[in-house]
mmCIF file of C-alpha atoms and ligand atoms in Angstrom:
data_model
loop_
_atom_site.group_PDB
_atom_site.id
_atom_site.type_symbol
_atom_site.label_atom_id
_atom_site.label_comp_id
_atom_site.label_asym_id
_atom_site.label_seq_id
_atom_site.Cartn_x
_atom_site.Cartn_y
_atom_site.Cartn_z
ATOM 1 C CA UNK E 5 81.691 -58.742 -54.483
ATOM 2 C CA UNK E 6 83.401 -57.702 -51.499
ATOM 3 C CA UNK E 7 85.469 -54.481 -53.487
ATOM 4 C CA UNK E 8 81.927 -53.543 -55.047
ATOM 5 C CA UNK E 9 80.468 -53.112 -51.878
ATOM 6 C CA UNK E 10 82.818 -51.153 -50.251
ATOM 7 C CA UNK E 11 82.839 -48.618 -52.815
ATOM 8 C CA UNK E 12 78.765 -48.010 -52.675
ATOM 9 C CA UNK E 13 79.767 -47.761 -49.345
ATOM 10 C CA UNK E 14 81.788 -44.933 -49.666
ATOM 11 C CA UNK E 15 80.191 -42.735 -52.192
ATOM 12 C CA UNK E 16 77.379 -42.961 -49.836
ATOM 13 C CA UNK E 17 80.069 -41.691 -47.206
ATOM 14 C CA UNK E 18 81.313 -38.703 -49.363
ATOM 15 C CA UNK E 19 76.946 -38.020 -50.522
ATOM 16 C CA UNK E 20 76.290 -37.518 -46.992
ATOM 17 C CA UNK E 21 79.280 -35.422 -45.917
ATOM 18 C CA UNK E 22 78.939 -33.431 -48.657
ATOM 19 C CA UNK E 23 74.908 -33.090 -47.629
ATOM 20 C CA UNK E 24 76.442 -32.172 -44.604
ATOM 21 C CA UNK E 25 78.209 -29.181 -45.533
ATOM 22 C CA UNK E 26 75.478 -28.020 -47.660
ATOM 23 C CA UNK E 27 73.292 -27.626 -44.727
ATOM 24 C CA UNK E 28 75.870 -26.317 -42.456
ATOM 25 C CA UNK E 29 76.105 -23.708 -44.800
ATOM 26 C CA UNK E 30 72.532 -22.921 -45.027
ATOM 27 C CA UNK E 31 72.360 -22.582 -41.238
ATOM 28 C CA UNK E 32 75.595 -20.569 -40.859
ATOM 29 C CA UNK E 33 73.869 -18.113 -43.545
ATOM 30 C CA UNK E 34 71.121 -17.146 -41.157
ATOM 31 C CA UNK E 35 71.495 -15.484 -37.688
ATOM 32 C CA UNK E 36 68.457 -16.962 -36.512
ATOM 33 C CA UNK E 37 66.237 -13.984 -34.641
ATOM 34 C CA UNK E 38 64.619 -15.351 -31.152
ATOM 35 C CA UNK E 39 62.258 -13.496 -30.961
ATOM 36 C CA UNK E 40 59.202 -13.354 -28.557
ATOM 37 C CA UNK E 41 56.319 -11.708 -30.824
ATOM 38 C CA UNK E 42 56.303 -10.406 -34.392
ATOM 39 C CA UNK E 43 53.989 -7.358 -35.087
ATOM 40 C CA UNK E 44 52.604 -6.769 -38.955
ATOM 41 C CA UNK E 45 51.720 -3.105 -39.337
ATOM 42 C CA UNK E 46 49.585 -3.475 -42.806
ATOM 43 C CA UNK E 47 48.479 -0.077 -44.518
ATOM 44 C CA UNK E 48 45.590 -0.462 -47.076
ATOM 45 C CA UNK E 49 44.138 1.762 -49.638
ATOM 46 C CA UNK E 50 40.598 1.246 -48.828
ATOM 47 C CA UNK E 51 39.161 -1.705 -47.286
ATOM 48 C CA UNK E 52 35.944 -1.650 -49.242
ATOM 49 C CA UNK E 53 37.909 -2.731 -52.262
ATOM 50 C CA UNK E 54 36.868 -6.290 -52.688
ATOM 51 C CA UNK E 55 40.218 -8.097 -53.768
ATOM 52 C CA UNK E 56 42.033 -6.097 -50.931
ATOM 53 C CA UNK E 57 38.957 -7.114 -48.592
ATOM 54 C CA UNK E 58 40.001 -10.794 -50.028
ATOM 55 C CA UNK E 59 43.418 -10.220 -49.768
ATOM 56 C CA UNK E 60 43.548 -9.174 -45.718
ATOM 57 C CA UNK E 61 41.381 -11.748 -44.624
ATOM 58 C CA UNK E 62 43.828 -14.944 -46.569
ATOM 59 C CA UNK E 63 46.041 -12.430 -44.315
ATOM 60 C CA UNK E 64 44.595 -13.360 -41.116
ATOM 61 C CA UNK E 65 44.286 -16.482 -41.962
ATOM 62 C CA UNK E 66 47.966 -17.369 -42.739
ATOM 63 C CA UNK E 67 48.406 -15.519 -39.868
ATOM 64 C CA UNK E 68 46.530 -17.973 -37.547
ATOM 65 C CA UNK E 69 48.221 -20.683 -38.739
ATOM 66 C CA UNK E 70 51.600 -19.627 -38.401
ATOM 67 C CA UNK E 71 51.073 -19.008 -34.845
ATOM 68 C CA UNK E 72 50.038 -22.601 -34.436
ATOM 69 C CA UNK E 73 52.686 -23.810 -36.219
ATOM 70 C CA UNK E 74 55.521 -21.757 -34.850
ATOM 71 C CA UNK E 75 53.923 -21.321 -31.866
ATOM 72 C CA UNK E 76 54.944 -18.043 -31.482
ATOM 73 C CA UNK E 77 52.693 -14.674 -31.311
ATOM 74 C CA UNK E 78 52.308 -12.769 -34.052
ATOM 75 C CA UNK E 79 49.733 -10.360 -34.711
ATOM 76 C CA UNK E 80 48.194 -7.393 -36.869
ATOM 77 C CA UNK E 81 47.354 -4.157 -37.032
ATOM 78 C CA UNK E 82 45.433 -2.702 -40.108
ATOM 79 C CA UNK E 83 44.694 0.527 -40.575
ATOM 80 C CA UNK E 84 42.314 1.970 -43.789
ATOM 81 C CA UNK E 85 43.651 4.896 -45.683
ATOM 82 C CA UNK E 86 40.032 5.091 -46.728
ATOM 83 C CA UNK E 87 41.361 6.585 -50.769
ATOM 84 C CA UNK E 88 43.441 9.059 -48.674
ATOM 85 C CA UNK E 89 47.164 9.452 -49.168
ATOM 86 C CA UNK E 90 47.850 11.944 -46.823
ATOM 87 C CA UNK E 91 45.913 9.879 -43.647
ATOM 88 C CA UNK E 92 47.915 6.566 -45.198
ATOM 89 C CA UNK E 93 50.901 9.002 -44.253
ATOM 90 C CA UNK E 94 49.420 9.082 -40.608
ATOM 91 C CA UNK E 95 48.969 5.967 -40.283
ATOM 92 C CA UNK E 96 52.303 5.033 -40.868
ATOM 93 C CA UNK E 97 53.403 7.093 -38.945
ATOM 94 C CA UNK E 98 51.493 6.115 -36.328
ATOM 95 C CA UNK E 99 52.500 2.697 -37.219
ATOM 96 C CA UNK E 100 55.769 3.161 -36.971
ATOM 97 C CA UNK E 101 55.769 4.600 -33.598
ATOM 98 C CA UNK E 102 53.803 2.351 -31.928
ATOM 99 C CA UNK E 103 56.466 -0.451 -33.434
ATOM 100 C CA UNK E 104 56.117 -3.287 -35.696
ATOM 101 C CA UNK E 105 58.023 -5.634 -37.135
ATOM 102 C CA UNK E 106 57.591 -5.278 -40.571
ATOM 103 C CA UNK E 107 55.326 -2.372 -42.499
ATOM 104 C CA UNK E 108 53.194 -3.878 -45.353
ATOM 105 C CA UNK E 109 52.183 -1.379 -47.360
ATOM 106 C CA UNK E 110 49.225 -0.921 -49.954
ATOM 107 C CA UNK E 111 49.713 2.548 -51.545
ATOM 108 C CA UNK E 112 46.972 5.248 -52.047
ATOM 109 C CA UNK E 113 49.463 7.120 -54.919
ATOM 110 C CA UNK E 114 51.949 4.505 -55.633
ATOM 111 C CA UNK E 115 53.881 6.964 -56.833
ATOM 112 C CA UNK E 116 54.406 8.011 -53.500
ATOM 113 C CA UNK E 117 56.686 5.191 -51.984
ATOM 114 C CA UNK E 118 60.165 6.900 -51.577
ATOM 115 C CA UNK E 119 58.556 9.150 -48.580
ATOM 116 C CA UNK E 120 57.434 5.567 -47.211
ATOM 117 C CA UNK E 121 60.820 3.728 -47.966
ATOM 118 C CA UNK E 122 62.681 6.161 -45.991
ATOM 119 C CA UNK E 123 60.181 7.252 -42.564
ATOM 120 C CA UNK E 124 60.799 3.106 -42.078
ATOM 121 C CA UNK E 125 64.775 3.107 -43.486
ATOM 122 C CA UNK E 126 65.379 6.085 -40.680
ATOM 123 C CA UNK E 127 63.371 3.035 -37.781
ATOM 124 C CA UNK E 128 64.977 0.064 -39.494
ATOM 125 C CA UNK E 129 61.544 -1.925 -40.125
ATOM 126 C CA UNK E 130 61.686 -3.642 -43.314
ATOM 127 C CA UNK E 131 59.126 -2.689 -45.877
ATOM 128 C CA UNK E 132 56.849 -5.355 -47.753
ATOM 129 C CA UNK E 133 54.338 -3.447 -50.615
ATOM 130 C CA UNK E 134 51.707 -5.158 -52.301
ATOM 131 C CA UNK E 135 49.311 -4.714 -55.058
ATOM 132 C CA UNK E 136 50.287 -1.276 -55.712
ATOM 133 C CA UNK E 137 53.731 -1.678 -57.416
ATOM 134 C CA UNK E 138 55.496 1.495 -56.998
ATOM 135 C CA UNK E 139 58.067 2.563 -59.501
ATOM 136 C CA UNK E 140 61.489 0.515 -59.982
ATOM 137 C CA UNK E 141 64.299 3.034 -58.268
ATOM 138 C CA UNK E 142 62.408 3.224 -55.653
ATOM 139 C CA UNK E 143 62.395 -0.253 -54.979
ATOM 140 C CA UNK E 144 66.485 0.312 -54.793
ATOM 141 C CA UNK E 145 65.983 2.937 -52.388
ATOM 142 C CA UNK E 146 66.600 0.068 -50.265
ATOM 143 C CA UNK E 147 67.363 -3.690 -49.282
ATOM 144 C CA UNK E 148 64.486 -3.937 -47.390
ATOM 145 C CA UNK E 149 61.644 -3.252 -49.506
ATOM 146 C CA UNK E 150 60.272 -5.630 -51.511
ATOM 147 C CA UNK E 151 57.237 -6.035 -53.957
ATOM 148 C CA UNK E 152 54.587 -8.354 -53.719
ATOM 149 C CA UNK E 153 51.268 -8.612 -56.977
ATOM 150 C CA UNK E 154 51.494 -10.083 -59.719
ATOM 151 C CA UNK E 155 52.085 -9.200 -63.384
ATOM 152 C CA UNK E 156 49.499 -6.715 -65.174
ATOM 153 C CA UNK E 157 50.048 -7.947 -68.587
ATOM 154 C CA UNK E 158 49.808 -11.697 -67.859
ATOM 155 C CA UNK E 159 46.348 -10.537 -67.171
ATOM 156 C CA UNK E 160 45.522 -8.895 -69.985
ATOM 157 C CA UNK E 161 46.931 -11.430 -72.284
ATOM 158 C CA UNK E 162 44.541 -14.561 -70.305
ATOM 159 C CA UNK E 163 41.509 -11.956 -70.442
ATOM 160 C CA UNK E 164 42.323 -11.517 -74.158
ATOM 161 C CA UNK E 165 42.632 -15.484 -74.751
ATOM 162 C CA UNK E 166 39.248 -15.953 -72.511
ATOM 163 C CA UNK E 167 37.931 -13.832 -75.579
ATOM 164 C CA UNK E 168 39.676 -15.306 -78.391
ATOM 165 C CA UNK E 169 38.733 -18.400 -77.870
ATOM 166 C CA UNK E 170 35.630 -18.329 -77.078
ATOM 167 C CA UNK E 171 35.521 -15.965 -80.892
ATOM 168 C CA UNK E 172 37.612 -18.886 -82.116
ATOM 169 C CA UNK E 173 34.631 -21.592 -81.032
ATOM 170 C CA UNK E 174 31.527 -19.470 -82.330
ATOM 171 C CA UNK E 175 32.416 -16.238 -83.290
ATOM 172 C CA UNK E 176 29.088 -15.524 -83.427
ATOM 173 C CA UNK E 177 28.408 -15.198 -79.848
ATOM 174 C CA UNK E 178 30.777 -12.186 -79.983
ATOM 175 C CA UNK E 179 30.368 -10.800 -83.111
ATOM 176 C CA UNK E 180 25.976 -10.219 -83.030
ATOM 177 C CA UNK E 181 25.906 -8.362 -86.011
ATOM 178 C CA UNK E 182 28.303 -9.974 -88.106
ATOM 179 C CA UNK E 183 30.135 -7.623 -89.437
ATOM 180 C CA UNK E 184 33.427 -9.458 -89.624
ATOM 181 C CA UNK E 185 34.287 -6.570 -86.116
ATOM 182 C CA UNK E 186 34.283 -6.881 -82.295
ATOM 183 C CA UNK E 187 32.097 -3.471 -81.264
ATOM 184 C CA UNK E 188 33.883 -3.450 -77.607
ATOM 185 C CA UNK E 189 33.571 -0.453 -74.711
ATOM 186 C CA UNK E 190 36.747 -0.646 -71.250
ATOM 187 C CA UNK E 191 35.856 -0.300 -68.114
ATOM 188 C CA UNK E 192 39.039 0.964 -67.075
ATOM 189 C CA UNK E 193 40.337 1.024 -63.317
ATOM 190 C CA UNK E 194 41.887 3.739 -61.305
ATOM 191 C CA UNK E 195 44.232 5.829 -63.358
ATOM 192 C CA UNK E 196 48.194 5.303 -62.498
ATOM 193 C CA UNK E 197 47.073 2.081 -61.361
ATOM 194 C CA UNK E 198 49.536 -0.793 -62.775
ATOM 195 C CA UNK E 199 47.087 -3.205 -63.301
ATOM 196 C CA UNK E 200 44.810 -0.304 -65.686
ATOM 197 C CA UNK E 201 46.398 0.364 -68.712
ATOM 198 C CA UNK E 202 48.579 -2.917 -69.236
ATOM 199 C CA UNK E 203 45.496 -4.847 -68.948
ATOM 200 C CA UNK E 204 43.537 -3.299 -71.615
ATOM 201 C CA UNK E 205 46.740 -2.663 -73.687
ATOM 202 C CA UNK E 206 47.015 -6.784 -73.666
ATOM 203 C CA UNK E 207 43.815 -8.276 -73.815
ATOM 204 C CA UNK E 208 43.198 -5.736 -76.817
ATOM 205 C CA UNK E 209 46.345 -6.848 -78.171
ATOM 206 C CA UNK E 210 45.979 -10.611 -77.687
ATOM 207 C CA UNK E 211 42.648 -10.604 -79.669
ATOM 208 C CA UNK E 212 43.509 -8.527 -82.426
ATOM 209 C CA UNK E 213 46.857 -10.870 -82.536
ATOM 210 C CA UNK E 214 44.837 -13.699 -82.580
ATOM 211 C CA UNK E 215 43.443 -11.477 -86.402
ATOM 212 C CA UNK E 216 40.054 -10.248 -84.578
ATOM 213 C CA UNK E 217 38.941 -6.804 -85.648
ATOM 214 C CA UNK E 218 37.978 -4.797 -82.933
ATOM 215 C CA UNK E 219 36.429 -1.309 -82.975
ATOM 216 C CA UNK E 220 36.252 0.414 -79.737
ATOM 217 C CA UNK E 221 32.989 2.258 -78.816
ATOM 218 C CA UNK E 222 33.801 4.444 -75.455
ATOM 219 C CA UNK E 223 36.334 3.679 -73.250
ATOM 220 C CA UNK E 224 36.473 5.176 -69.269
ATOM 221 C CA UNK E 225 37.479 4.511 -65.737
ATOM 222 C CA UNK E 226 34.624 3.449 -63.026
ATOM 223 C CA UNK E 227 38.117 3.045 -60.122
ATOM 224 C CA UNK E 228 37.613 -0.766 -59.749
ATOM 225 C CA UNK E 229 34.556 0.521 -58.752
ATOM 226 C CA UNK E 230 31.167 -2.028 -58.808
ATOM 227 C CA UNK E 231 28.488 1.420 -59.268
ATOM 228 C CA UNK E 232 30.581 3.302 -61.005
ATOM 229 C CA UNK E 233 30.954 0.907 -63.436
ATOM 230 C CA UNK E 234 26.808 0.168 -63.215
ATOM 231 C CA UNK E 235 26.725 4.679 -63.764
ATOM 232 C CA UNK E 236 28.800 4.110 -67.094
ATOM 233 C CA UNK E 237 27.587 1.309 -68.307
ATOM 234 C CA UNK E 238 23.872 2.755 -68.828
ATOM 235 C CA UNK E 239 25.252 5.426 -69.965
ATOM 236 C CA UNK E 240 27.028 3.542 -73.153
ATOM 237 C CA UNK E 241 23.721 1.331 -73.203
ATOM 238 C CA UNK E 242 21.641 4.736 -74.504
ATOM 239 C CA UNK E 243 24.002 5.880 -76.683
ATOM 240 C CA UNK E 244 25.297 1.954 -77.757
ATOM 241 C CA UNK E 245 22.025 0.067 -77.374
ATOM 242 C CA UNK E 246 22.875 -3.334 -78.704
ATOM 243 C CA UNK E 247 25.938 -2.302 -81.205
ATOM 244 C CA UNK E 248 28.291 -3.210 -78.199
ATOM 245 C CA UNK E 249 28.932 -7.182 -78.910
ATOM 246 C CA UNK E 250 31.924 -6.892 -75.893
ATOM 247 C CA UNK E 251 32.847 -4.973 -72.664
ATOM 248 C CA UNK E 252 36.527 -5.748 -71.078
ATOM 249 C CA UNK E 253 36.471 -4.925 -67.695
ATOM 250 C CA UNK E 254 40.254 -3.927 -65.660
ATOM 251 C CA UNK E 255 38.401 -6.117 -62.426
ATOM 252 C CA UNK E 256 35.473 -7.990 -61.165
ATOM 253 C CA UNK E 257 34.143 -5.728 -59.572
ATOM 254 C CA UNK E 258 33.391 -3.484 -62.614
ATOM 255 C CA UNK E 259 32.650 -6.730 -64.884
ATOM 256 C CA UNK E 260 29.652 -7.149 -62.046
ATOM 257 C CA UNK E 261 28.538 -3.229 -62.391
ATOM 258 C CA UNK E 262 27.912 -3.940 -66.103
ATOM 259 C CA UNK E 263 25.796 -6.916 -65.652
ATOM 260 C CA UNK E 264 24.013 -5.097 -63.421
ATOM 261 C CA UNK E 265 23.291 -2.190 -65.996
ATOM 262 C CA UNK E 266 22.228 -4.461 -68.753
ATOM 263 C CA UNK E 267 19.866 -6.258 -65.709
ATOM 264 C CA UNK E 268 18.463 -2.728 -65.025
ATOM 265 C CA UNK E 269 17.966 -1.895 -68.481
ATOM 266 C CA UNK E 270 16.575 -5.072 -69.021
ATOM 267 C CA UNK E 271 18.302 -6.125 -71.956
ATOM 268 C CA UNK E 272 20.710 -9.137 -73.439
ATOM 269 C CA UNK E 273 23.981 -10.020 -72.071
ATOM 270 C CA UNK E 274 26.706 -8.787 -74.535
ATOM 271 C CA UNK E 275 30.000 -10.726 -73.642
ATOM 272 C CA UNK E 276 31.687 -9.535 -70.580
ATOM 273 C CA UNK E 277 34.918 -10.310 -69.081
ATOM 274 C CA UNK E 278 36.780 -9.533 -65.676
ATOM 275 C CA UNK E 279 39.684 -10.269 -63.986
ATOM 276 C CA UNK E 280 40.375 -11.468 -60.144
ATOM 277 C CA UNK E 281 37.700 -14.479 -59.936
ATOM 278 C CA UNK E 282 36.056 -12.686 -56.975
ATOM 279 C CA UNK E 283 32.680 -15.200 -55.087
ATOM 280 C CA UNK E 284 30.457 -12.989 -57.071
ATOM 281 C CA UNK E 285 32.781 -12.974 -60.404
ATOM 282 C CA UNK E 286 32.299 -16.782 -60.302
ATOM 283 C CA UNK E 287 28.638 -17.135 -59.396
ATOM 284 C CA UNK E 288 27.885 -14.993 -62.830
ATOM 285 C CA UNK E 289 29.938 -17.772 -64.419
ATOM 286 C CA UNK E 290 28.091 -19.901 -63.482
ATOM 287 C CA UNK E 291 25.057 -18.119 -64.311
ATOM 288 C CA UNK E 292 26.312 -17.774 -68.110
ATOM 289 C CA UNK E 293 26.340 -13.980 -67.244
ATOM 290 C CA UNK E 294 30.320 -13.678 -67.385
ATOM 291 C CA UNK E 295 32.122 -15.214 -70.035
ATOM 292 C CA UNK E 296 35.306 -15.166 -67.714
ATOM 293 C CA UNK E 297 37.749 -13.972 -65.707
ATOM 294 C CA UNK E 298 41.268 -14.427 -64.746
ATOM 295 C CA UNK E 299 42.203 -15.834 -61.543
ATOM 296 C CA UNK E 300 44.710 -12.895 -59.474
ATOM 297 C CA UNK E 301 45.749 -15.499 -56.599
ATOM 298 C CA UNK E 302 44.784 -13.403 -53.322
ATOM 299 C CA UNK E 303 45.739 -16.397 -51.287
ATOM 300 C CA UNK E 304 49.198 -17.140 -53.033
ATOM 301 C CA UNK E 305 49.919 -12.905 -52.406
ATOM 302 C CA UNK E 306 49.110 -13.630 -48.228
ATOM 303 C CA UNK E 307 51.163 -16.661 -48.240
ATOM 304 C CA UNK E 308 54.370 -14.173 -49.661
ATOM 305 C CA UNK E 309 53.401 -11.837 -47.467
ATOM 306 C CA UNK E 310 53.547 -13.927 -44.581
ATOM 307 C CA UNK E 311 56.496 -15.539 -45.502
ATOM 308 C CA UNK E 312 58.126 -12.936 -46.318
ATOM 309 C CA UNK E 313 57.219 -10.956 -43.313
ATOM 310 C CA UNK E 314 57.986 -14.196 -40.706
ATOM 311 C CA UNK E 315 61.393 -14.519 -42.644
ATOM 312 C CA UNK E 316 63.063 -10.554 -41.774
ATOM 313 C CA UNK E 317 61.714 -10.991 -38.784
ATOM 314 C CA UNK E 318 63.191 -13.911 -37.416
ATOM 315 C CA UNK E 319 65.652 -15.159 -40.478
ATOM 316 C CA UNK E 320 64.466 -18.498 -40.671
ATOM 317 C CA UNK E 321 63.342 -19.305 -44.122
ATOM 318 C CA UNK E 322 59.701 -20.474 -44.023
ATOM 319 C CA UNK E 323 60.183 -21.670 -47.514
ATOM 320 C CA UNK E 324 63.319 -22.737 -49.816
ATOM 321 C CA UNK E 325 62.363 -20.481 -52.562
ATOM 322 C CA UNK E 326 61.768 -17.332 -51.386
ATOM 323 C CA UNK E 327 65.512 -15.908 -51.434
ATOM 324 C CA UNK E 328 65.403 -12.276 -49.946
ATOM 325 C CA UNK E 329 68.700 -11.834 -50.138
ATOM 326 C CA UNK E 330 68.596 -11.868 -54.388
ATOM 327 C CA UNK E 331 64.984 -10.779 -54.986
ATOM 328 C CA UNK E 332 63.002 -8.131 -54.139
ATOM 329 C CA UNK E 333 59.983 -9.487 -56.714
ATOM 330 C CA UNK E 334 57.378 -11.787 -55.385
ATOM 331 C CA UNK E 335 54.629 -12.341 -58.302
ATOM 332 C CA UNK E 336 52.007 -14.971 -57.955
ATOM 333 C CA UNK E 337 50.695 -16.753 -61.689
ATOM 334 C CA UNK E 338 47.492 -15.265 -62.736
ATOM 335 C CA UNK E 339 45.425 -17.965 -64.020
ATOM 336 C CA UNK E 340 42.722 -18.231 -66.619
ATOM 337 C CA UNK E 341 39.063 -18.926 -65.460
ATOM 338 C CA UNK E 342 36.217 -19.906 -68.251
ATOM 339 C CA UNK E 343 32.529 -21.121 -68.006
ATOM 340 C CA UNK E 344 34.189 -25.314 -68.306
ATOM 341 C CA UNK E 345 36.261 -24.656 -65.175
ATOM 342 C CA UNK E 346 33.407 -23.498 -61.967
ATOM 343 C CA UNK E 347 31.296 -26.010 -64.173
ATOM 344 C CA UNK E 348 33.654 -29.088 -63.842
ATOM 345 C CA UNK E 349 34.237 -27.877 -60.558
ATOM 346 C CA UNK E 350 30.448 -28.181 -59.388
ATOM 347 C CA UNK E 351 29.300 -31.396 -60.469
HETATM 348 C C1 BGC D 409 42.432 -6.039 -58.704
HETATM 349 C C2 BGC D 409 41.401 -4.769 -58.219
HETATM 350 C C3 BGC D 409 41.809 -4.134 -56.958
HETATM 351 C C4 BGC D 409 42.995 -3.590 -57.199
HETATM 352 C C5 BGC D 409 43.397 -2.262 -56.562
HETATM 353 C C6 BGC D 409 43.977 -5.292 -58.954
HETATM 354 O O1 BGC D 409 45.150 -5.836 -58.548
HETATM 355 O O2 BGC D 409 42.819 -6.925 -60.137
HETATM 356 O O3 BGC D 409 40.316 -5.327 -58.297
HETATM 357 O O4 BGC D 409 40.874 -3.246 -56.947
HETATM 358 O O5 BGC D 409 44.037 -3.919 -57.060
HETATM 359 O O6 BGC D 409 44.544 -1.338 -56.030
HETATM 360 CA CA1 CA D 410 30.358 -6.800 -84.618
#
């Protein structure tokens, strides 16, 4: 009996020892930086973009929370390029000149990341790109470069899945003319944006892979924009009228624009699907105007941007699984939102 107690005690002792050395290893790995203040320089492609506006206001909240919890001054200087890369280049030069600790960049043109990285590297300021993903080679240019976003193909897949589920439940709710095919139009995001092409491709692929025949009537870019989408949709409505059975939209703002066009023309709505889960889209879902959307997690992306920034500047972990030494890409999950989800929540 006595021997058993001794044994248990020894095992416990060894465990405590292992745990302690594990912790020591961890703290010695990180040389904590004592900083009086953390300054984030944030460059956005356009504030007049619902998703970006959501992300920025979430980031502001994260900073407020972070200041209270960490008892340290954290500031954020946000500059809006209003859709011009030339303007954004100047703004980034100024942010570097004024001295910030981290640059958080939502590029206007995602192909020019290398110029931004070179400038930041010369000033030794780490860069976190977000939402507009630079090409892979650019991210390899320097070790202090990261990307926060979400995987476009997954949102396309989930958007397609919403259509598949509705069709399988009752084909006639979508295939209104009953010809066994879904006549559809696509409202695309900005050309060259990683989320535009891939969302369309994977949404269509998911639906056809489920054995549903698709017939494309029209497709064009509306640059993520509600009013541009409404204009496009009004034109298509004049040409195709009630032949259109499905509107695949690369984001919610354009899906709402499509709904605007139908309401403006006093026509019954076809199935409309979006991506983002904006406040307006959730309203439209509740009102039965939108068949579904896919949540693009602006809150989680803001948290990641904040955590990475904090970690880069102070050299302390805020969350163990955020390992900047092993990872450059930080992706959030997309989730499917159907009427049953929002109706359930509001009950
Ligand atoms: C969002 C769009 C937004 C775009 C801006 C996308 O990820 O889904 O709503 O307009 O990013 O870059
Ligand atoms: Ca049909």
